[in-house]
Amino acid sequence: MAKKRKQSEPKSSDPSAKEEELIAPTRPERTLSGYKHKIKVADHPQEEEKQNDSPFFRNKEKILVTCSRRINFRYRHLMLNVVSVLPHCKKDNKVESKESKGATLNELVELRNCSSCLFFECRKQKDLYLWMAKCPNGPSVKFLVNAVHTMEELKLTGNHLKGSRPILTFSSNFDENPHWKLLKEIIVQIFGIPKDHRKAKPYHDHVFVFSIVDDHIWFRNYQISVPHNETDKVDRGGLEKMTLVEVGPRFCLNPIKIFGGSFGGPTLYENPLYISPNQIRALEKKKKAGKYAKKVKAKKRRRMHEETNQLEPDEFADIWKD
């Protein structure tokens, strides 16, 4: 019979040694901006010093884009245009626009591993509201969307590469009041495409323009075009020859309220100049009904005049009867 081989390293009988082998080393906590406690490099202390000296921020922003049920076809096309312009967004199914939509949207954002949300809410198949929210802690903004023009109906000549990163430009009005500064920061975080995103191209060839006119935010999208031959390279001195060609879409945002939480919470700002579209439609109906009201008033005035100024009896009435 074959003999058993001798074990070179006898197994230790201590139970504490076995427990040490089973226990894995603790991992540092991970956040959106990196590791909270950085990994220690025992063999290379110089690398550890470099990590501490040069902290970095990695943008991991992801946006959930969805809409409410019974949305108009024009507003749905606008949402699809926004999705095509933002490569770091994710689409989801329609959500019922009720009072409890905030909890539903926050849960959807968490399930899809996103950090922000764009919610297109349509009321009465006429009015479009846009929610911009940082989930799940806020803040969030509610806008009324006006002057909507999609890419399909404009038929503009501009055409930029899909997935390229935009340059965000803002008018100087955004630095005047604190609520405009907050809106600017929210727009930068939502519309700013991360540099190392897998669906984003590593260069810029179009511009997002946000400008404030009459207390409204106007959005435009322009392509950066440089006239040159295919064989010749563009000189740095020739940047003055660049022109902007509009791509679309176009829309105007009228801020209604800014909330401290996500889709609700304490009101940080309320627009005093905002008038709801229902009030505007009611005033228009009153103007149209004003013609009938004028006729009724004129008839009442004639009756009052006849009662106060009665005619004297006619002397020749009996003669004419005979």
PDB file of C-alpha atoms in Angstrom:
ATOM      1  CA  MET A   1       0.000   0.000   0.000  1.00  0.00           C
ATOM      2  CA  ALA A   2       1.105   3.555  -0.673  1.00  0.00           C
ATOM      3  CA  LYS A   3       2.352   5.610   2.214  1.00  0.00           C
ATOM      4  CA  LYS A   4       0.854   8.988   3.130  1.00  0.00           C
ATOM      5  CA  ARG A   5       2.982  12.012   2.390  1.00  0.00           C
ATOM      6  CA  LYS A   6       4.152  14.094   5.274  1.00  0.00           C
ATOM      7  CA  GLN A   7       2.686  17.586   5.479  1.00  0.00           C
ATOM      8  CA  SER A   8       5.367  20.213   5.145  1.00  0.00           C
ATOM      9  CA  GLU A   9       3.414  22.849   7.159  1.00  0.00           C
ATOM     10  CA  PRO A  10       1.406  21.443  10.037  1.00  0.00           C
ATOM     11  CA  LYS A  11      -1.986  23.049  10.523  1.00  0.00           C
ATOM     12  CA  SER A  12      -2.253  25.340  13.501  1.00  0.00           C
ATOM     13  CA  SER A  13      -4.721  24.270  16.118  1.00  0.00           C
ATOM     14  CA  ASP A  14      -5.458  27.856  17.299  1.00  0.00           C
ATOM     15  CA  PRO A  15      -9.068  28.910  16.457  1.00  0.00           C
ATOM     16  CA  SER A  16      -8.055  32.585  16.544  1.00  0.00           C
ATOM     17  CA  ALA A  17      -5.739  32.090  13.551  1.00  0.00           C
ATOM     18  CA  LYS A  18      -8.597  30.645  11.493  1.00  0.00           C
ATOM     19  CA  GLU A  19     -10.837  33.616  12.320  1.00  0.00           C
ATOM     20  CA  GLU A  20      -8.132  36.058  11.185  1.00  0.00           C
ATOM     21  CA  GLU A  21      -7.893  34.299   7.843  1.00  0.00           C
ATOM     22  CA  LEU A  22     -11.673  34.472   7.276  1.00  0.00           C
ATOM     23  CA  ILE A  23     -12.030  38.185   8.141  1.00  0.00           C
ATOM     24  CA  ALA A  24     -11.616  40.405   5.027  1.00  0.00           C
ATOM     25  CA  PRO A  25      -9.950  43.829   5.248  1.00  0.00           C
ATOM     26  CA  THR A  26     -12.402  46.732   5.636  1.00  0.00           C
ATOM     27  CA  ARG A  27     -13.137  48.749   2.493  1.00  0.00           C
ATOM     28  CA  PRO A  28     -13.451  52.530   2.584  1.00  0.00           C
ATOM     29  CA  GLU A  29     -16.838  54.196   2.149  1.00  0.00           C
ATOM     30  CA  ARG A  30     -17.585  55.218  -1.426  1.00  0.00           C
ATOM     31  CA  THR A  31     -19.446  58.422  -2.393  1.00  0.00           C
ATOM     32  CA  LEU A  32     -20.325  60.233  -5.611  1.00  0.00           C
ATOM     33  CA  SER A  33     -17.157  62.324  -5.436  1.00  0.00           C
ATOM     34  CA  GLY A  34     -14.815  59.394  -4.703  1.00  0.00           C
ATOM     35  CA  TYR A  35     -13.710  57.538  -1.577  1.00  0.00           C
ATOM     36  CA  LYS A  36     -14.320  59.099   1.822  1.00  0.00           C
ATOM     37  CA  HIS A  37     -11.209  57.539   3.373  1.00  0.00           C
ATOM     38  CA  LYS A  38      -8.609  56.898   0.718  1.00  0.00           C
ATOM     39  CA  ILE A  39      -6.876  53.529   0.419  1.00  0.00           C
ATOM     40  CA  LYS A  40      -3.491  53.462   2.123  1.00  0.00           C
ATOM     41  CA  VAL A  41      -0.591  52.376  -0.050  1.00  0.00           C
ATOM     42  CA  ALA A  42       1.782  50.657   2.367  1.00  0.00           C
ATOM     43  CA  ASP A  43       4.459  49.791  -0.175  1.00  0.00           C
ATOM     44  CA  HIS A  44       4.512  53.209  -1.888  1.00  0.00           C
ATOM     45  CA  PRO A  45       4.197  56.065   0.610  1.00  0.00           C
ATOM     46  CA  GLN A  46       4.999  58.622  -2.140  1.00  0.00           C
ATOM     47  CA  GLU A  47       1.831  57.687  -4.043  1.00  0.00           C
ATOM     48  CA  GLU A  48      -0.203  58.127  -0.870  1.00  0.00           C
ATOM     49  CA  GLU A  49       1.172  61.642  -0.447  1.00  0.00           C
ATOM     50  CA  LYS A  50       0.277  62.465  -4.064  1.00  0.00           C
ATOM     51  CA  GLN A  51      -3.284  61.273  -3.510  1.00  0.00           C
ATOM     52  CA  ASN A  52      -3.649  63.483  -0.450  1.00  0.00           C
ATOM     53  CA  ASP A  53      -2.136  66.503  -2.200  1.00  0.00           C
ATOM     54  CA  SER A  54      -4.299  66.347  -5.363  1.00  0.00           C
ATOM     55  CA  PRO A  55      -7.922  65.539  -4.494  1.00  0.00           C
ATOM     56  CA  PHE A  56     -10.117  65.038  -7.585  1.00  0.00           C
ATOM     57  CA  PHE A  57     -13.835  65.287  -8.269  1.00  0.00           C
ATOM     58  CA  ARG A  58     -15.493  62.892 -10.682  1.00  0.00           C
ATOM     59  CA  ASN A  59     -18.867  63.967 -12.024  1.00  0.00           C
ATOM     60  CA  LYS A  60     -21.272  61.023 -11.856  1.00  0.00           C
ATOM     61  CA  GLU A  61     -24.436  62.962 -12.617  1.00  0.00           C
ATOM     62  CA  LYS A  62     -27.261  60.937 -14.196  1.00  0.00           C
ATOM     63  CA  ILE A  63     -30.694  62.329 -15.040  1.00  0.00           C
ATOM     64  CA  LEU A  64     -34.056  60.580 -15.166  1.00  0.00           C
ATOM     65  CA  VAL A  65     -36.358  62.061 -17.836  1.00  0.00           C
ATOM     66  CA  THR A  66     -40.039  61.150 -17.725  1.00  0.00           C
ATOM     67  CA  CYS A  67     -43.462  62.680 -18.343  1.00  0.00           C
ATOM     68  CA  SER A  68     -47.035  62.491 -17.090  1.00  0.00           C
ATOM     69  CA  ARG A  69     -49.885  60.558 -18.672  1.00  0.00           C
ATOM     70  CA  ARG A  70     -52.130  62.153 -21.318  1.00  0.00           C
ATOM     71  CA  ILE A  71     -49.302  64.363 -22.582  1.00  0.00           C
ATOM     72  CA  ASN A  72     -49.736  66.223 -25.849  1.00  0.00           C
ATOM     73  CA  PHE A  73     -47.819  64.975 -28.911  1.00  0.00           C
ATOM     74  CA  ARG A  74     -45.991  68.299 -29.276  1.00  0.00           C
ATOM     75  CA  TYR A  75     -44.737  68.247 -25.716  1.00  0.00           C
ATOM     76  CA  ARG A  76     -43.747  64.592 -26.056  1.00  0.00           C
ATOM     77  CA  HIS A  77     -41.603  65.505 -29.084  1.00  0.00           C
ATOM     78  CA  LEU A  78     -39.989  68.269 -27.023  1.00  0.00           C
ATOM     79  CA  MET A  79     -39.113  65.733 -24.313  1.00  0.00           C
ATOM     80  CA  LEU A  80     -37.568  63.414 -26.918  1.00  0.00           C
ATOM     81  CA  ASN A  81     -35.514  66.332 -28.290  1.00  0.00           C
ATOM     82  CA  VAL A  82     -34.167  67.024 -24.800  1.00  0.00           C
ATOM     83  CA  VAL A  83     -33.317  63.322 -24.402  1.00  0.00           C
ATOM     84  CA  SER A  84     -31.399  63.313 -27.691  1.00  0.00           C
ATOM     85  CA  VAL A  85     -29.380  66.352 -26.583  1.00  0.00           C
ATOM     86  CA  LEU A  86     -28.447  64.893 -23.158  1.00  0.00           C
ATOM     87  CA  PRO A  87     -26.539  61.581 -23.501  1.00  0.00           C
ATOM     88  CA  HIS A  88     -26.262  61.081 -19.718  1.00  0.00           C
ATOM     89  CA  CYS A  89     -30.038  60.806 -19.175  1.00  0.00           C
ATOM     90  CA  LYS A  90     -32.312  57.786 -18.803  1.00  0.00           C
ATOM     91  CA  LYS A  91     -35.928  57.502 -19.944  1.00  0.00           C
ATOM     92  CA  ASP A  92     -38.695  55.860 -17.963  1.00  0.00           C
ATOM     93  CA  ASN A  93     -42.404  55.090 -18.224  1.00  0.00           C
ATOM     94  CA  LYS A  94     -45.105  57.713 -17.772  1.00  0.00           C
ATOM     95  CA  VAL A  95     -46.103  58.687 -14.237  1.00  0.00           C
ATOM     96  CA  GLU A  96     -49.553  59.734 -13.045  1.00  0.00           C
ATOM     97  CA  SER A  97     -49.483  63.436 -12.112  1.00  0.00           C
ATOM     98  CA  LYS A  98     -51.098  63.297  -8.668  1.00  0.00           C
ATOM     99  CA  GLU A  99     -50.224  64.788  -5.299  1.00  0.00           C
ATOM    100  CA  SER A 100     -48.176  61.678  -4.462  1.00  0.00           C
ATOM    101  CA  LYS A 101     -46.033  61.897  -7.612  1.00  0.00           C
ATOM    102  CA  GLY A 102     -43.024  63.131  -5.599  1.00  0.00           C
ATOM    103  CA  ALA A 103     -42.613  59.878  -3.663  1.00  0.00           C
ATOM    104  CA  THR A 104     -43.054  57.821  -6.861  1.00  0.00           C
ATOM    105  CA  LEU A 105     -40.472  59.842  -8.775  1.00  0.00           C
ATOM    106  CA  ASN A 106     -37.955  59.741  -5.932  1.00  0.00           C
ATOM    107  CA  GLU A 107     -38.291  55.963  -5.820  1.00  0.00           C
ATOM    108  CA  LEU A 108     -37.834  55.716  -9.602  1.00  0.00           C
ATOM    109  CA  VAL A 109     -34.723  57.911  -9.443  1.00  0.00           C
ATOM    110  CA  GLU A 110     -33.249  55.679  -6.749  1.00  0.00           C
ATOM    111  CA  LEU A 111     -34.057  52.488  -8.694  1.00  0.00           C
ATOM    112  CA  ARG A 112     -32.468  53.829 -11.892  1.00  0.00           C
ATOM    113  CA  ASN A 113     -29.360  54.973  -9.973  1.00  0.00           C
ATOM    114  CA  CYS A 114     -29.800  58.656 -10.917  1.00  0.00           C
ATOM    115  CA  SER A 115     -29.210  61.849  -8.964  1.00  0.00           C
ATOM    116  CA  SER A 116     -31.538  64.329 -10.751  1.00  0.00           C
ATOM    117  CA  CYS A 117     -34.908  64.317 -12.469  1.00  0.00           C
ATOM    118  CA  LEU A 118     -36.626  66.192 -15.317  1.00  0.00           C
ATOM    119  CA  PHE A 119     -40.394  65.667 -15.153  1.00  0.00           C
ATOM    120  CA  PHE A 120     -42.651  67.024 -17.924  1.00  0.00           C
ATOM    121  CA  GLU A 121     -46.135  67.435 -16.442  1.00  0.00           C
ATOM    122  CA  CYS A 122     -49.042  68.181 -18.806  1.00  0.00           C
ATOM    123  CA  ARG A 123     -52.334  69.566 -17.463  1.00  0.00           C
ATOM    124  CA  LYS A 124     -55.626  69.699 -19.436  1.00  0.00           C
ATOM    125  CA  GLN A 125     -53.625  68.696 -22.559  1.00  0.00           C
ATOM    126  CA  LYS A 126     -52.766  72.396 -22.928  1.00  0.00           C
ATOM    127  CA  ASP A 127     -50.342  73.535 -20.231  1.00  0.00           C
ATOM    128  CA  LEU A 128     -46.843  72.081 -19.811  1.00  0.00           C
ATOM    129  CA  TYR A 129     -44.958  72.289 -16.510  1.00  0.00           C
ATOM    130  CA  LEU A 130     -41.328  71.248 -16.093  1.00  0.00           C
ATOM    131  CA  TRP A 131     -39.910  70.026 -12.785  1.00  0.00           C
ATOM    132  CA  MET A 132     -36.138  70.129 -12.203  1.00  0.00           C
ATOM    133  CA  ALA A 133     -35.278  68.269  -9.017  1.00  0.00           C
ATOM    134  CA  LYS A 134     -32.177  67.043  -7.209  1.00  0.00           C
ATOM    135  CA  CYS A 135     -33.196  63.750  -5.651  1.00  0.00           C
ATOM    136  CA  PRO A 136     -33.812  62.762  -2.935  1.00  0.00           C
ATOM    137  CA  ASN A 137     -32.995  65.809  -0.770  1.00  0.00           C
ATOM    138  CA  GLY A 138     -33.715  68.718  -3.153  1.00  0.00           C
ATOM    139  CA  PRO A 139     -33.940  71.522  -4.062  1.00  0.00           C
ATOM    140  CA  SER A 140     -36.507  71.435  -6.863  1.00  0.00           C
ATOM    141  CA  VAL A 141     -37.976  74.029  -9.244  1.00  0.00           C
ATOM    142  CA  LYS A 142     -41.320  74.163 -11.027  1.00  0.00           C
ATOM    143  CA  PHE A 143     -41.485  75.999 -14.380  1.00  0.00           C
ATOM    144  CA  LEU A 144     -44.264  76.835 -16.807  1.00  0.00           C
ATOM    145  CA  VAL A 145     -43.043  76.077 -20.339  1.00  0.00           C
ATOM    146  CA  ASN A 146     -44.016  78.542 -23.074  1.00  0.00           C
ATOM    147  CA  ALA A 147     -43.046  79.199 -26.712  1.00  0.00           C
ATOM    148  CA  VAL A 148     -42.334  75.539 -27.484  1.00  0.00           C
ATOM    149  CA  HIS A 149     -40.735  74.768 -30.863  1.00  0.00           C
ATOM    150  CA  THR A 150     -39.387  71.278 -31.551  1.00  0.00           C
ATOM    151  CA  MET A 151     -36.575  70.320 -33.928  1.00  0.00           C
ATOM    152  CA  GLU A 152     -39.001  68.780 -36.417  1.00  0.00           C
ATOM    153  CA  GLU A 153     -41.169  71.869 -36.898  1.00  0.00           C
ATOM    154  CA  LEU A 154     -38.329  74.396 -37.014  1.00  0.00           C
ATOM    155  CA  LYS A 155     -36.371  72.681 -39.848  1.00  0.00           C
ATOM    156  CA  LEU A 156     -33.164  74.541 -38.973  1.00  0.00           C
ATOM    157  CA  THR A 157     -29.899  73.992 -40.834  1.00  0.00           C
ATOM    158  CA  GLY A 158     -27.755  73.355 -37.740  1.00  0.00           C
ATOM    159  CA  ASN A 159     -26.590  69.804 -37.051  1.00  0.00           C
ATOM    160  CA  HIS A 160     -24.154  68.806 -34.305  1.00  0.00           C
ATOM    161  CA  LEU A 161     -22.838  65.351 -33.473  1.00  0.00           C
ATOM    162  CA  LYS A 162     -25.047  63.298 -31.183  1.00  0.00           C
ATOM    163  CA  GLY A 163     -23.498  62.817 -27.749  1.00  0.00           C
ATOM    164  CA  SER A 164     -21.012  65.697 -27.923  1.00  0.00           C
ATOM    165  CA  ARG A 165     -20.599  67.842 -24.825  1.00  0.00           C
ATOM    166  CA  PRO A 166     -22.119  71.359 -24.886  1.00  0.00           C
ATOM    167  CA  ILE A 167     -20.673  74.643 -23.677  1.00  0.00           C
ATOM    168  CA  LEU A 168     -23.091  76.248 -21.192  1.00  0.00           C
ATOM    169  CA  THR A 169     -23.424  80.027 -21.459  1.00  0.00           C
ATOM    170  CA  PHE A 170     -25.522  82.260 -19.195  1.00  0.00           C
ATOM    171  CA  SER A 171     -26.458  85.916 -19.399  1.00  0.00           C
ATOM    172  CA  SER A 172     -25.113  88.309 -16.774  1.00  0.00           C
ATOM    173  CA  ASN A 173     -28.604  88.595 -15.178  1.00  0.00           C
ATOM    174  CA  PHE A 174     -28.118  85.257 -13.416  1.00  0.00           C
ATOM    175  CA  ASP A 175     -25.672  86.861 -10.952  1.00  0.00           C
ATOM    176  CA  GLU A 176     -28.007  89.639  -9.803  1.00  0.00           C
ATOM    177  CA  ASN A 177     -30.454  87.880  -7.452  1.00  0.00           C
ATOM    178  CA  PRO A 178     -29.997  84.825  -5.204  1.00  0.00           C
ATOM    179  CA  HIS A 179     -32.882  82.847  -6.759  1.00  0.00           C
ATOM    180  CA  TRP A 180     -31.316  83.254 -10.229  1.00  0.00           C
ATOM    181  CA  LYS A 181     -27.986  82.023  -8.832  1.00  0.00           C
ATOM    182  CA  LEU A 182     -29.697  78.928  -7.435  1.00  0.00           C
ATOM    183  CA  LEU A 183     -31.429  78.260 -10.766  1.00  0.00           C
ATOM    184  CA  LYS A 184     -28.113  78.652 -12.582  1.00  0.00           C
ATOM    185  CA  GLU A 185     -26.459  76.066 -10.337  1.00  0.00           C
ATOM    186  CA  ILE A 186     -29.303  73.576 -10.854  1.00  0.00           C
ATOM    187  CA  ILE A 187     -29.140  74.044 -14.640  1.00  0.00           C
ATOM    188  CA  VAL A 188     -25.358  73.589 -14.649  1.00  0.00           C
ATOM    189  CA  GLN A 189     -25.600  70.333 -12.718  1.00  0.00           C
ATOM    190  CA  ILE A 190     -28.421  68.918 -14.873  1.00  0.00           C
ATOM    191  CA  PHE A 191     -27.440  70.092 -18.371  1.00  0.00           C
ATOM    192  CA  GLY A 192     -23.671  69.804 -17.865  1.00  0.00           C
ATOM    193  CA  ILE A 193     -22.628  66.473 -19.405  1.00  0.00           C
ATOM    194  CA  PRO A 194     -19.909  64.579 -17.461  1.00  0.00           C
ATOM    195  CA  LYS A 195     -16.519  64.449 -19.139  1.00  0.00           C
ATOM    196  CA  ASP A 196     -15.854  60.710 -18.827  1.00  0.00           C
ATOM    197  CA  HIS A 197     -19.377  59.478 -19.529  1.00  0.00           C
ATOM    198  CA  ARG A 198     -19.457  56.396 -21.713  1.00  0.00           C
ATOM    199  CA  LYS A 199     -22.032  57.832 -24.147  1.00  0.00           C
ATOM    200  CA  ALA A 200     -20.493  61.328 -24.359  1.00  0.00           C
ATOM    201  CA  LYS A 201     -17.939  62.416 -26.959  1.00  0.00           C
ATOM    202  CA  PRO A 202     -14.759  64.049 -25.593  1.00  0.00           C
ATOM    203  CA  TYR A 203     -15.108  67.366 -27.456  1.00  0.00           C
ATOM    204  CA  HIS A 204     -17.462  70.354 -27.802  1.00  0.00           C
ATOM    205  CA  ASP A 205     -19.272  71.329 -30.989  1.00  0.00           C
ATOM    206  CA  HIS A 206     -22.438  73.076 -29.769  1.00  0.00           C
ATOM    207  CA  VAL A 207     -23.554  75.673 -27.207  1.00  0.00           C
ATOM    208  CA  PHE A 208     -26.480  75.800 -24.779  1.00  0.00           C
ATOM    209  CA  VAL A 209     -27.574  79.417 -24.269  1.00  0.00           C
ATOM    210  CA  PHE A 210     -29.652  80.406 -21.219  1.00  0.00           C
ATOM    211  CA  SER A 211     -30.715  84.049 -21.127  1.00  0.00           C
ATOM    212  CA  ILE A 212     -33.145  85.977 -18.899  1.00  0.00           C
ATOM    213  CA  VAL A 213     -35.605  88.282 -20.686  1.00  0.00           C
ATOM    214  CA  ASP A 214     -38.745  89.618 -18.948  1.00  0.00           C
ATOM    215  CA  ASP A 215     -38.125  87.334 -15.934  1.00  0.00           C
ATOM    216  CA  HIS A 216     -38.227  84.259 -18.199  1.00  0.00           C
ATOM    217  CA  ILE A 217     -35.393  81.849 -19.032  1.00  0.00           C
ATOM    218  CA  TRP A 218     -35.025  81.380 -22.810  1.00  0.00           C
ATOM    219  CA  PHE A 219     -33.217  78.277 -24.081  1.00  0.00           C
ATOM    220  CA  ARG A 220     -31.384  78.031 -27.421  1.00  0.00           C
ATOM    221  CA  ASN A 221     -29.064  75.376 -28.863  1.00  0.00           C
ATOM    222  CA  TYR A 222     -26.420  76.434 -31.440  1.00  0.00           C
ATOM    223  CA  GLN A 223     -23.912  74.468 -33.470  1.00  0.00           C
ATOM    224  CA  ILE A 224     -20.342  75.805 -33.658  1.00  0.00           C
ATOM    225  CA  SER A 225     -19.400  75.788 -37.354  1.00  0.00           C
ATOM    226  CA  VAL A 226     -15.994  76.756 -38.743  1.00  0.00           C
ATOM    227  CA  PRO A 227     -15.693  77.320 -42.517  1.00  0.00           C
ATOM    228  CA  HIS A 228     -12.538  75.537 -43.740  1.00  0.00           C
ATOM    229  CA  ASN A 229     -11.432  72.969 -46.270  1.00  0.00           C
ATOM    230  CA  GLU A 230     -11.203  69.304 -45.320  1.00  0.00           C
ATOM    231  CA  THR A 231      -7.455  69.191 -45.985  1.00  0.00           C
ATOM    232  CA  ASP A 232      -6.562  72.379 -44.094  1.00  0.00           C
ATOM    233  CA  LYS A 233      -6.495  72.475 -40.328  1.00  0.00           C
ATOM    234  CA  VAL A 234      -8.126  75.275 -38.386  1.00  0.00           C
ATOM    235  CA  ASP A 235      -5.623  77.778 -36.997  1.00  0.00           C
ATOM    236  CA  ARG A 236      -6.025  79.109 -33.513  1.00  0.00           C
ATOM    237  CA  GLY A 237      -5.958  82.595 -34.894  1.00  0.00           C
ATOM    238  CA  GLY A 238      -8.901  81.798 -37.137  1.00  0.00           C
ATOM    239  CA  LEU A 239     -11.391  81.378 -34.296  1.00  0.00           C
ATOM    240  CA  GLU A 240     -12.985  84.693 -35.260  1.00  0.00           C
ATOM    241  CA  LYS A 241     -14.384  83.016 -38.368  1.00  0.00           C
ATOM    242  CA  MET A 242     -16.572  80.723 -36.246  1.00  0.00           C
ATOM    243  CA  THR A 243     -20.311  81.094 -36.647  1.00  0.00           C
ATOM    244  CA  LEU A 244     -23.280  79.779 -34.666  1.00  0.00           C
ATOM    245  CA  VAL A 245     -26.057  77.910 -36.463  1.00  0.00           C
ATOM    246  CA  GLU A 246     -29.206  77.171 -34.483  1.00  0.00           C
ATOM    247  CA  VAL A 247     -30.140  73.522 -34.049  1.00  0.00           C
ATOM    248  CA  GLY A 248     -33.147  73.539 -31.712  1.00  0.00           C
ATOM    249  CA  PRO A 249     -35.281  72.927 -29.780  1.00  0.00           C
ATOM    250  CA  ARG A 250     -36.568  76.242 -28.444  1.00  0.00           C
ATOM    251  CA  PHE A 251     -38.550  76.822 -25.276  1.00  0.00           C
ATOM    252  CA  CYS A 252     -39.109  79.405 -22.572  1.00  0.00           C
ATOM    253  CA  LEU A 253     -39.193  78.668 -18.832  1.00  0.00           C
ATOM    254  CA  ASN A 254     -41.273  80.788 -16.468  1.00  0.00           C
ATOM    255  CA  PRO A 255     -40.227  79.988 -12.844  1.00  0.00           C
ATOM    256  CA  ILE A 256     -43.181  79.479 -10.506  1.00  0.00           C
ATOM    257  CA  LYS A 257     -41.729  78.198  -7.200  1.00  0.00           C
ATOM    258  CA  ILE A 258     -38.472  76.905  -5.765  1.00  0.00           C
ATOM    259  CA  PHE A 259     -38.876  74.220  -3.095  1.00  0.00           C
ATOM    260  CA  GLY A 260     -36.373  73.149  -0.464  1.00  0.00           C
ATOM    261  CA  GLY A 261     -37.084  69.430  -0.940  1.00  0.00           C
ATOM    262  CA  SER A 262     -37.503  67.115  -3.896  1.00  0.00           C
ATOM    263  CA  PHE A 263     -40.922  67.776  -5.539  1.00  0.00           C
ATOM    264  CA  GLY A 264     -42.123  69.615  -2.436  1.00  0.00           C
ATOM    265  CA  GLY A 265     -41.032  70.910   0.940  1.00  0.00           C
ATOM    266  CA  PRO A 266     -40.645  74.486   2.191  1.00  0.00           C
ATOM    267  CA  THR A 267     -41.046  77.233  -0.417  1.00  0.00           C
ATOM    268  CA  LEU A 268     -37.758  79.097  -0.898  1.00  0.00           C
ATOM    269  CA  TYR A 269     -38.986  81.466  -3.615  1.00  0.00           C
ATOM    270  CA  GLU A 270     -42.339  82.276  -5.236  1.00  0.00           C
ATOM    271  CA  ASN A 271     -42.652  84.345  -8.391  1.00  0.00           C
ATOM    272  CA  PRO A 272     -44.910  87.369  -7.665  1.00  0.00           C
ATOM    273  CA  LEU A 273     -45.414  88.064 -11.398  1.00  0.00           C
ATOM    274  CA  TYR A 274     -46.696  84.587 -12.241  1.00  0.00           C
ATOM    275  CA  ILE A 275     -50.259  84.296 -13.581  1.00  0.00           C
ATOM    276  CA  SER A 276     -51.664  80.815 -14.102  1.00  0.00           C
ATOM    277  CA  PRO A 277     -52.963  79.920 -17.584  1.00  0.00           C
ATOM    278  CA  ASN A 278     -56.410  79.190 -16.083  1.00  0.00           C
ATOM    279  CA  GLN A 279     -56.746  82.827 -14.998  1.00  0.00           C
ATOM    280  CA  ILE A 280     -55.662  84.040 -18.450  1.00  0.00           C
ATOM    281  CA  ARG A 281     -58.279  81.839 -20.145  1.00  0.00           C
ATOM    282  CA  ALA A 282     -60.965  83.058 -17.714  1.00  0.00           C
ATOM    283  CA  LEU A 283     -60.194  86.705 -18.552  1.00  0.00           C
ATOM    284  CA  GLU A 284     -60.382  85.942 -22.267  1.00  0.00           C
ATOM    285  CA  LYS A 285     -63.811  84.343 -21.797  1.00  0.00           C
ATOM    286  CA  LYS A 286     -65.027  87.428 -19.940  1.00  0.00           C
ATOM    287  CA  LYS A 287     -63.875  89.648 -22.795  1.00  0.00           C
ATOM    288  CA  LYS A 288     -65.708  87.497 -25.336  1.00  0.00           C
ATOM    289  CA  ALA A 289     -68.852  87.516 -23.202  1.00  0.00           C
ATOM    290  CA  GLY A 290     -68.642  91.307 -22.850  1.00  0.00           C
ATOM    291  CA  LYS A 291     -70.576  91.962 -26.111  1.00  0.00           C
ATOM    292  CA  TYR A 292     -73.681  90.161 -24.824  1.00  0.00           C
ATOM    293  CA  ALA A 293     -73.382  91.909 -21.463  1.00  0.00           C
ATOM    294  CA  LYS A 294     -73.319  95.306 -23.215  1.00  0.00           C
ATOM    295  CA  LYS A 295     -76.556  94.500 -25.074  1.00  0.00           C
ATOM    296  CA  VAL A 296     -78.305  93.492 -21.840  1.00  0.00           C
ATOM    297  CA  LYS A 297     -77.170  96.675 -20.096  1.00  0.00           C
ATOM    298  CA  ALA A 298     -78.356  98.844 -22.983  1.00  0.00           C
ATOM    299  CA  LYS A 299     -81.795  97.172 -22.893  1.00  0.00           C
ATOM    300  CA  LYS A 300     -82.094  97.835 -19.132  1.00  0.00           C
ATOM    301  CA  ARG A 301     -81.116 101.462 -19.666  1.00  0.00           C
ATOM    302  CA  ARG A 302     -83.852 101.913 -22.293  1.00  0.00           C
ATOM    303  CA  ARG A 303     -86.498 100.474 -19.969  1.00  0.00           C
ATOM    304  CA  MET A 304     -85.375 102.722 -17.103  1.00  0.00           C
ATOM    305  CA  HIS A 305     -85.459 105.725 -19.417  1.00  0.00           C
ATOM    306  CA  GLU A 306     -88.965 104.872 -20.632  1.00  0.00           C
ATOM    307  CA  GLU A 307     -90.247 104.464 -17.070  1.00  0.00           C
ATOM    308  CA  THR A 308     -88.830 107.775 -15.876  1.00  0.00           C
ATOM    309  CA  ASN A 309     -89.773 109.741 -19.024  1.00  0.00           C
ATOM    310  CA  GLN A 310     -93.319 108.631 -19.841  1.00  0.00           C
ATOM    311  CA  LEU A 311     -95.011 110.065 -22.948  1.00  0.00           C
ATOM    312  CA  GLU A 312     -98.087 112.331 -22.622  1.00  0.00           C
ATOM    313  CA  PRO A 313    -101.415 110.894 -23.897  1.00  0.00           C
ATOM    314  CA  ASP A 314    -102.027 111.591 -27.576  1.00  0.00           C
ATOM    315  CA  GLU A 315    -104.943 114.009 -28.238  1.00  0.00           C
ATOM    316  CA  PHE A 316    -105.667 112.702 -31.715  1.00  0.00           C
ATOM    317  CA  ALA A 317    -105.663 109.012 -30.746  1.00  0.00           C
ATOM    318  CA  ASP A 318    -109.528 108.869 -30.634  1.00  0.00           C
ATOM    319  CA  ILE A 319    -109.844 110.636 -33.980  1.00  0.00           C
ATOM    320  CA  TRP A 320    -107.565 108.182 -35.685  1.00  0.00           C
ATOM    321  CA  LYS A 321    -109.529 105.273 -34.196  1.00  0.00           C
ATOM    322  CA  ASP A 322    -112.766 106.587 -35.709  1.00  0.00           C
TER     323      ASP A 322
END
